[in-house]
Amino acid sequence: MREFYEDGVAILEAIKKKRGAYFSKRGWYLVGCEVPLLIHPHPDYKTVLYKGFLDVVLYNENTKKFKIIDIKTSTKGWNDMTKKDETKQMQLILYKKFFAQQFSVSEDDIDIEFFIVKRKIWEESPYPVSRIQEFSPASGKVKINKATKSISEFIETVFDDRGKLKDKKYDPNPSKFNCMFCPFANKKELCDKALL
Ligand code: SF4
């Protein structure tokens, strides 16, 4: 706990020191922090609601665009594999879609960004290493449609037409990555397919 606390303090100090570089005041307005989203993600499932809280939402009066920022803590930052993880990207892409729906804003007027804060940086590095990494995944129509299809399929798979959870057995989908975080991984009686 102490180590996490100290990492958190170091992250906050780094952000405070460089806040002007990451959050310009010129033309930018803070729309809100923890901005709530509550929306029906599937038109045929009226009892299923998507609830989320957007970490930071900004508005730029020059471009007339919103920017949704999702803050992620990471041990050493995101590598290429993490950036390419579409499941991770879909969270923010769906935020964009649902924010547009909820506040009647065009999707074209919303940018998205992961603001990644690193718990550890290489102290011995011969060049300066930033504690902060920014990453804006592509979020055009193709990506939004893909994310919409993915969440729709999920809803259709797990809920019946009255919005109740279906009582069915799902096939395991083992992978080193999936199983690493799965609470069933060390419980053979729940899953005997874990890849550890
Ligand atoms: S441990 Fe089993 S249930 Fe969990 S992710 Fe792996 S395969 Fe899936």
GROMACS .gro file of C-alpha atoms and ligand atoms in nm, residues 172-175 178-179 182 184-185 191 193-195, ligand 1:
model
   21
  172PRO     CA    1  -1.414  -2.112  -2.187
  173ASN     CA    2  -1.189  -1.891  -2.396
  174PRO     CA    3  -0.846  -1.951  -2.246
  175SER     CA    4  -0.548  -1.737  -2.327
  178ASN     CA    5  -0.744  -1.373  -2.019
  179CYS     CA    6  -0.654  -1.629  -1.756
  182CYS     CA    7  -0.945  -1.446  -1.406
  184PHE     CA    8  -1.146  -1.886  -1.174
  185ALA     CA    9  -0.790  -1.954  -1.284
  191CYS     CA   10  -1.263  -2.396  -1.485
  193LYS     CA   11  -0.894  -2.486  -1.899
  194ALA     CA   12  -0.684  -2.214  -1.738
  195LEU     CA   13  -0.360  -2.125  -1.913
  197SF4     S1   14  -0.943  -1.943  -1.626
  197SF4    FE1   15  -1.105  -2.038  -1.751
  197SF4     S2   16  -1.279  -1.902  -1.731
  197SF4    FE2   17  -1.098  -1.787  -1.666
  197SF4     S3   18  -1.027  -1.684  -1.851
  197SF4    FE3   19  -0.916  -1.876  -1.838
  197SF4     S4   20  -1.037  -2.018  -1.960
  197SF4    FE4   21  -1.168  -1.843  -1.918
   0.00000   0.00000   0.00000
